[in-house]
């Protein structure tokens, strides 16, 4: 009843938020590189602080890659991660500041003014990488696909397995595909507007 | 050229990502509570880990509230924060786990299994709160409004000024309204697909 206050049409609202759900089962339909390219080339425009872009994505396509990933997943996540048409490891590059002068050409000194300390970079990477991960999930839905983001895994194991340079931190592992049978649980409750929003 | 791979129509892609920009000036047109309610009631469905919902929003509407906020903003952000039709302080509640059993009714023990330690909760709140902040920014755009998210402020000052309980941490301050004259800089570069996405 409040959707009249939005400009985005109702079908798009449904596609991205209201009918989109975290999927736990998937059909066999493959997910193409062209779909992931279209998703990235849309959501790359989402805003971050200082236009930093710490997000990195590893698409796990080979059988060998899938095995390397599965050994680090929590037991409850192994079966669906094994069965999903495509799995994406979302991580952040904690050395994102090295490329910042290219991405913020009107303020290249931001790199040294704000990001010379590794703990500051790590905190910034996880916050802005999570923003980018949120945009990525919306993008998966914009492609008519379901996302199944997971955080149940051995993070250190994944970092070593897929990056190995000590400079990357996994944020989430996301199953991607068309939803299968009984793909989701009932929708869990959300906090009401009045529980979240106050006015001063 | 890759948009054919998406289901979301091109106008919605433009509205949410391609033509939407971080605004630095705004028109005088007010932003209503009904618009913010519609935004929240759409984006509340965005997924988070364990369905946690740490995000809290303080709408700064009164002149007194605006003054309380401005004193903590970085000098370069004061003028636009003073002029925006509406300003939203986005923060996280680090004690979000207390309400988790209501939000995850099929797994209420998650509260104690995963979130009994404050440092773990803080890390989870910032990551999942940032996901929710990303959804909120997309929602502002879905309402046909421009968002101007900022992280240049005295965070401790804002935490004490608007929460004061030691349990909340500001994530971003977001100016909201219709864009004004010369509202944005040229678009800064984004990393290419091949710089971000690899395949194994």
PDB file of N, CA and C in Angstrom, chain B residues 125-187:
ATOM      1  N   UNK B 125      27.574  -6.952  12.739  1.00  0.00           N
ATOM      2  CA  UNK B 125      26.669  -5.802  12.583  1.00  0.00           C
ATOM      3  C   UNK B 125      27.163  -4.874  11.483  1.00  0.00           C
ATOM      4  N   UNK B 126      28.467  -4.635  11.419  1.00  0.00           N
ATOM      5  CA  UNK B 126      28.956  -3.702  10.405  1.00  0.00           C
ATOM      6  C   UNK B 126      28.833  -4.312   9.014  1.00  0.00           C
ATOM      7  N   UNK B 127      29.105  -5.617   8.896  1.00  0.00           N
ATOM      8  CA  UNK B 127      29.005  -6.248   7.579  1.00  0.00           C
ATOM      9  C   UNK B 127      27.547  -6.334   7.119  1.00  0.00           C
ATOM     10  N   UNK B 128      26.680  -6.810   7.978  1.00  0.00           N
ATOM     11  CA  UNK B 128      25.279  -6.958   7.574  1.00  0.00           C
ATOM     12  C   UNK B 128      24.544  -5.617   7.562  1.00  0.00           C
ATOM     13  N   UNK B 129      24.967  -4.701   8.433  1.00  0.00           N
ATOM     14  CA  UNK B 129      24.414  -3.353   8.380  1.00  0.00           C
ATOM     15  C   UNK B 129      24.801  -2.647   7.087  1.00  0.00           C
ATOM     16  N   UNK B 130      26.036  -2.915   6.599  1.00  0.00           N
ATOM     17  CA  UNK B 130      26.453  -2.327   5.321  1.00  0.00           C
ATOM     18  C   UNK B 130      25.645  -2.918   4.169  1.00  0.00           C
ATOM     19  N   UNK B 131      25.376  -4.218   4.208  1.00  0.00           N
ATOM     20  CA  UNK B 131      24.469  -4.809   3.216  1.00  0.00           C
ATOM     21  C   UNK B 131      23.131  -4.070   3.231  1.00  0.00           C
ATOM     22  N   UNK B 132      22.579  -3.889   4.436  1.00  0.00           N
ATOM     23  CA  UNK B 132      21.282  -3.210   4.540  1.00  0.00           C
ATOM     24  C   UNK B 132      21.368  -1.752   4.089  1.00  0.00           C
ATOM     25  N   UNK B 133      22.511  -1.103   4.371  1.00  0.00           N
ATOM     26  CA  UNK B 133      22.695   0.279   3.917  1.00  0.00           C
ATOM     27  C   UNK B 133      22.710   0.338   2.390  1.00  0.00           C
ATOM     28  N   UNK B 134      23.346  -0.660   1.768  1.00  0.00           N
ATOM     29  CA  UNK B 134      23.332  -0.718   0.301  1.00  0.00           C
ATOM     30  C   UNK B 134      21.916  -0.871  -0.228  1.00  0.00           C
ATOM     31  N   UNK B 135      21.132  -1.736   0.392  1.00  0.00           N
ATOM     32  CA  UNK B 135      19.739  -1.894  -0.034  1.00  0.00           C
ATOM     33  C   UNK B 135      18.977  -0.581   0.169  1.00  0.00           C
ATOM     34  N   UNK B 136      19.251   0.113   1.281  1.00  0.00           N
ATOM     35  CA  UNK B 136      18.552   1.371   1.564  1.00  0.00           C
ATOM     36  C   UNK B 136      18.857   2.405   0.480  1.00  0.00           C
ATOM     37  N   UNK B 137      20.117   2.509   0.079  1.00  0.00           N
ATOM     38  CA  UNK B 137      20.496   3.465  -0.969  1.00  0.00           C
ATOM     39  C   UNK B 137      19.776   3.129  -2.276  1.00  0.00           C
ATOM     40  N   UNK B 138      19.710   1.847  -2.608  1.00  0.00           N
ATOM     41  CA  UNK B 138      18.956   1.423  -3.797  1.00  0.00           C
ATOM     42  C   UNK B 138      17.483   1.814  -3.639  1.00  0.00           C
ATOM     43  N   UNK B 139      16.955   1.679  -2.429  1.00  0.00           N
ATOM     44  CA  UNK B 139      15.555   2.043  -2.179  1.00  0.00           C
ATOM     45  C   UNK B 139      15.304   3.530  -2.344  1.00  0.00           C
ATOM     46  N   UNK B 140      16.242   4.363  -1.884  1.00  0.00           N
ATOM     47  CA  UNK B 140      16.114   5.811  -2.083  1.00  0.00           C
ATOM     48  C   UNK B 140      16.008   6.118  -3.574  1.00  0.00           C
ATOM     49  N   UNK B 141      16.826   5.460  -4.356  1.00  0.00           N
ATOM     50  CA  UNK B 141      16.781   5.656  -5.805  1.00  0.00           C
ATOM     51  C   UNK B 141      15.482   5.121  -6.406  1.00  0.00           C
ATOM     52  N   UNK B 142      14.974   4.029  -5.848  1.00  0.00           N
ATOM     53  CA  UNK B 142      13.700   3.467  -6.316  1.00  0.00           C
ATOM     54  C   UNK B 142      12.552   4.437  -6.091  1.00  0.00           C
ATOM     55  N   UNK B 143      12.731   5.351  -5.132  1.00  0.00           N
ATOM     56  CA  UNK B 143      11.713   6.381  -4.870  1.00  0.00           C
ATOM     57  C   UNK B 143      11.899   7.598  -5.761  1.00  0.00           C
ATOM     58  N   UNK B 144      12.843   7.530  -6.696  1.00  0.00           N
ATOM     59  CA  UNK B 144      13.083   8.662  -7.587  1.00  0.00           C
ATOM     60  C   UNK B 144      13.872   9.781  -6.928  1.00  0.00           C
ATOM     61  N   UNK B 145      14.540   9.450  -5.835  1.00  0.00           N
ATOM     62  CA  UNK B 145      15.323  10.439  -5.094  1.00  0.00           C
ATOM     63  C   UNK B 145      16.805  10.150  -5.261  1.00  0.00           C
ATOM     64  N   UNK B 146      17.617  11.156  -5.009  1.00  0.00           N
ATOM     65  CA  UNK B 146      19.064  10.968  -5.011  1.00  0.00           C
ATOM     66  C   UNK B 146      19.545  10.815  -3.568  1.00  0.00           C
ATOM     67  N   UNK B 147      20.545   9.964  -3.402  1.00  0.00           N
ATOM     68  CA  UNK B 147      21.185   9.769  -2.098  1.00  0.00           C
ATOM     69  C   UNK B 147      22.581  10.380  -2.155  1.00  0.00           C
ATOM     70  N   UNK B 148      23.008  10.954  -1.055  1.00  0.00           N
ATOM     71  CA  UNK B 148      24.371  11.469  -0.926  1.00  0.00           C
ATOM     72  C   UNK B 148      24.996  10.898   0.328  1.00  0.00           C
ATOM     73  N   UNK B 149      25.484   9.652   0.240  1.00  0.00           N
ATOM     74  CA  UNK B 149      26.065   9.021   1.441  1.00  0.00           C
ATOM     75  C   UNK B 149      27.432   9.632   1.763  1.00  0.00           C
ATOM     76  N   UNK B 150      27.688   9.817   3.046  1.00  0.00           N
ATOM     77  CA  UNK B 150      28.950  10.410   3.511  1.00  0.00           C
ATOM     78  C   UNK B 150      29.495   9.603   4.687  1.00  0.00           C
ATOM     79  N   UNK B 151      30.813   9.517   4.754  1.00  0.00           N
ATOM     80  CA  UNK B 151      31.455   8.911   5.929  1.00  0.00           C
ATOM     81  C   UNK B 151      32.427   9.892   6.587  1.00  0.00           C
ATOM     82  N   UNK B 152      32.427  11.141   6.151  1.00  0.00           N
ATOM     83  CA  UNK B 152      33.305  12.150   6.732  1.00  0.00           C
ATOM     84  C   UNK B 152      32.647  12.858   7.903  1.00  0.00           C
ATOM     85  N   UNK B 153      32.899  12.346   9.113  1.00  0.00           N
ATOM     86  CA  UNK B 153      32.313  12.909  10.351  1.00  0.00           C
ATOM     87  C   UNK B 153      33.056  12.330  11.539  1.00  0.00           C
ATOM     88  N   UNK B 154      32.768  12.885  12.710  1.00  0.00           N
ATOM     89  CA  UNK B 154      33.287  12.352  13.966  1.00  0.00           C
ATOM     90  C   UNK B 154      32.325  11.259  14.436  1.00  0.00           C
ATOM     91  N   UNK B 155      32.689  10.008  14.180  1.00  0.00           N
ATOM     92  CA  UNK B 155      31.764   8.895  14.448  1.00  0.00           C
ATOM     93  C   UNK B 155      31.425   8.800  15.938  1.00  0.00           C
ATOM     94  N   UNK B 156      32.430   8.948  16.778  1.00  0.00           N
ATOM     95  CA  UNK B 156      32.167   8.847  18.222  1.00  0.00           C
ATOM     96  C   UNK B 156      31.206   9.942  18.673  1.00  0.00           C
ATOM     97  N   UNK B 157      31.390  11.136  18.089  1.00  0.00           N
ATOM     98  CA  UNK B 157      30.496  12.247  18.419  1.00  0.00           C
ATOM     99  C   UNK B 157      29.059  11.950  18.029  1.00  0.00           C
ATOM    100  N   UNK B 158      28.859  11.396  16.831  1.00  0.00           N
ATOM    101  CA  UNK B 158      27.493  11.068  16.384  1.00  0.00           C
ATOM    102  C   UNK B 158      26.906   9.951  17.242  1.00  0.00           C
ATOM    103  N   UNK B 159      27.730   8.955  17.559  1.00  0.00           N
ATOM    104  CA  UNK B 159      27.228   7.854  18.386  1.00  0.00           C
ATOM    105  C   UNK B 159      26.708   8.366  19.732  1.00  0.00           C
ATOM    106  N   UNK B 160      27.466   9.267  20.354  1.00  0.00           N
ATOM    107  CA  UNK B 160      27.043   9.801  21.658  1.00  0.00           C
ATOM    108  C   UNK B 160      25.852  10.731  21.518  1.00  0.00           C
ATOM    109  N   UNK B 161      25.855  11.538  20.450  1.00  0.00           N
ATOM    110  CA  UNK B 161      24.821  12.564  20.275  1.00  0.00           C
ATOM    111  C   UNK B 161      23.450  11.941  20.026  1.00  0.00           C
ATOM    112  N   UNK B 162      23.415  10.890  19.212  1.00  0.00           N
ATOM    113  CA  UNK B 162      22.114  10.375  18.768  1.00  0.00           C
ATOM    114  C   UNK B 162      21.722   9.053  19.421  1.00  0.00           C
ATOM    115  N   UNK B 163      22.656   8.392  20.086  1.00  0.00           N
ATOM    116  CA  UNK B 163      22.312   7.115  20.704  1.00  0.00           C
ATOM    117  C   UNK B 163      22.673   7.126  22.187  1.00  0.00           C
ATOM    118  N   UNK B 164      23.940   7.351  22.496  1.00  0.00           N
ATOM    119  CA  UNK B 164      24.320   7.589  23.881  1.00  0.00           C
ATOM    120  C   UNK B 164      24.304   6.366  24.780  1.00  0.00           C
ATOM    121  N   UNK B 165      23.996   5.187  24.208  1.00  0.00           N
ATOM    122  CA  UNK B 165      23.918   3.989  25.043  1.00  0.00           C
ATOM    123  C   UNK B 165      25.136   3.093  24.868  1.00  0.00           C
ATOM    124  N   UNK B 166      26.107   3.514  24.040  1.00  0.00           N
ATOM    125  CA  UNK B 166      27.298   2.685  23.819  1.00  0.00           C
ATOM    126  C   UNK B 166      27.036   1.438  23.007  1.00  0.00           C
ATOM    127  N   UNK B 167      25.841   1.303  22.490  1.00  0.00           N
ATOM    128  CA  UNK B 167      25.472   0.072  21.776  1.00  0.00           C
ATOM    129  C   UNK B 167      25.279   0.275  20.279  1.00  0.00           C
ATOM    130  N   UNK B 168      25.375   1.519  19.821  1.00  0.00           N
ATOM    131  CA  UNK B 168      25.140   1.815  18.406  1.00  0.00           C
ATOM    132  C   UNK B 168      26.388   2.411  17.772  1.00  0.00           C
ATOM    133  N   UNK B 169      26.615   2.091  16.493  1.00  0.00           N
ATOM    134  CA  UNK B 169      27.751   2.630  15.735  1.00  0.00           C
ATOM    135  C   UNK B 169      27.246   3.178  14.405  1.00  0.00           C
ATOM    136  N   UNK B 170      27.562   4.447  14.132  1.00  0.00           N
ATOM    137  CA  UNK B 170      27.142   5.045  12.869  1.00  0.00           C
ATOM    138  C   UNK B 170      27.900   4.384  11.715  1.00  0.00           C
ATOM    139  N   UNK B 171      27.185   4.139  10.607  1.00  0.00           N
ATOM    140  CA  UNK B 171      27.791   3.572   9.390  1.00  0.00           C
ATOM    141  C   UNK B 171      27.971   4.626   8.309  1.00  0.00           C
ATOM    142  N   UNK B 172      26.998   5.514   8.179  1.00  0.00           N
ATOM    143  CA  UNK B 172      27.012   6.535   7.130  1.00  0.00           C
ATOM    144  C   UNK B 172      25.938   7.558   7.449  1.00  0.00           C
ATOM    145  N   UNK B 173      26.132   8.762   6.949  1.00  0.00           N
ATOM    146  CA  UNK B 173      25.099   9.800   6.987  1.00  0.00           C
ATOM    147  C   UNK B 173      24.708  10.054   5.540  1.00  0.00           C
ATOM    148  N   UNK B 174      23.408  10.042   5.271  1.00  0.00           N
ATOM    149  CA  UNK B 174      22.940  10.082   3.883  1.00  0.00           C
ATOM    150  C   UNK B 174      22.011  11.277   3.662  1.00  0.00           C
ATOM    151  N   UNK B 175      22.434  12.200   2.816  1.00  0.00           N
ATOM    152  CA  UNK B 175      21.548  13.274   2.357  1.00  0.00           C
ATOM    153  C   UNK B 175      20.582  12.699   1.331  1.00  0.00           C
ATOM    154  N   UNK B 176      19.317  13.131   1.400  1.00  0.00           N
ATOM    155  CA  UNK B 176      18.269  12.576   0.535  1.00  0.00           C
ATOM    156  C   UNK B 176      17.429  13.702  -0.038  1.00  0.00           C
ATOM    157  N   UNK B 177      17.178  13.661  -1.342  1.00  0.00           N
ATOM    158  CA  UNK B 177      16.298  14.648  -1.973  1.00  0.00           C
ATOM    159  C   UNK B 177      16.383  14.567  -3.481  1.00  0.00           C
ATOM    160  N   UNK B 178      15.655  15.468  -4.138  1.00  0.00           N
ATOM    161  CA  UNK B 178      15.801  15.605  -5.587  1.00  0.00           C
ATOM    162  C   UNK B 178      17.098  16.357  -5.866  1.00  0.00           C
ATOM    163  N   UNK B 179      17.875  15.920  -6.853  1.00  0.00           N
ATOM    164  CA  UNK B 179      19.136  16.620  -7.120  1.00  0.00           C
ATOM    165  C   UNK B 179      18.902  18.071  -7.530  1.00  0.00           C
ATOM    166  N   UNK B 180      19.843  18.950  -7.119  1.00  0.00           N
ATOM    167  CA  UNK B 180      19.773  20.359  -7.478  1.00  0.00           C
ATOM    168  C   UNK B 180      20.684  20.659  -8.656  1.00  0.00           C
ATOM    169  N   UNK B 181      21.100  21.896  -8.762  1.00  0.00           N
ATOM    170  CA  UNK B 181      21.982  22.296  -9.862  1.00  0.00           C
ATOM    171  C   UNK B 181      23.393  21.769  -9.634  1.00  0.00           C
ATOM    172  N   UNK B 182      24.031  21.349 -10.712  1.00  0.00           N
ATOM    173  CA  UNK B 182      25.419  20.852 -10.634  1.00  0.00           C
ATOM    174  C   UNK B 182      25.559  19.872  -9.466  1.00  0.00           C
ATOM    175  N   UNK B 183      24.664  18.873  -9.463  1.00  0.00           N
ATOM    176  CA  UNK B 183      24.549  18.002  -8.290  1.00  0.00           C
ATOM    177  C   UNK B 183      25.704  17.008  -8.172  1.00  0.00           C
ATOM    178  N   UNK B 184      26.397  16.768  -9.281  1.00  0.00           N
ATOM    179  CA  UNK B 184      27.440  15.751  -9.167  1.00  0.00           C
ATOM    180  C   UNK B 184      28.654  16.043 -10.025  1.00  0.00           C
ATOM    181  N   UNK B 185      29.750  15.402  -9.640  1.00  0.00           N
ATOM    182  CA  UNK B 185      30.986  15.428 -10.406  1.00  0.00           C
ATOM    183  C   UNK B 185      30.842  14.492 -11.608  1.00  0.00           C
ATOM    184  N   UNK B 186      31.834  14.524 -12.502  1.00  0.00           N
ATOM    185  CA  UNK B 186      31.878  13.502 -13.546  1.00  0.00           C
ATOM    186  C   UNK B 186      31.973  12.119 -12.890  1.00  0.00           C
ATOM    187  N   UNK B 187      31.422  11.144 -13.551  1.00  0.00           N
ATOM    188  CA  UNK B 187      31.497   9.766 -13.053  1.00  0.00           C
ATOM    189  C   UNK B 187      32.964   9.326 -12.967  1.00  0.00           C
TER     190      UNK B 187
END
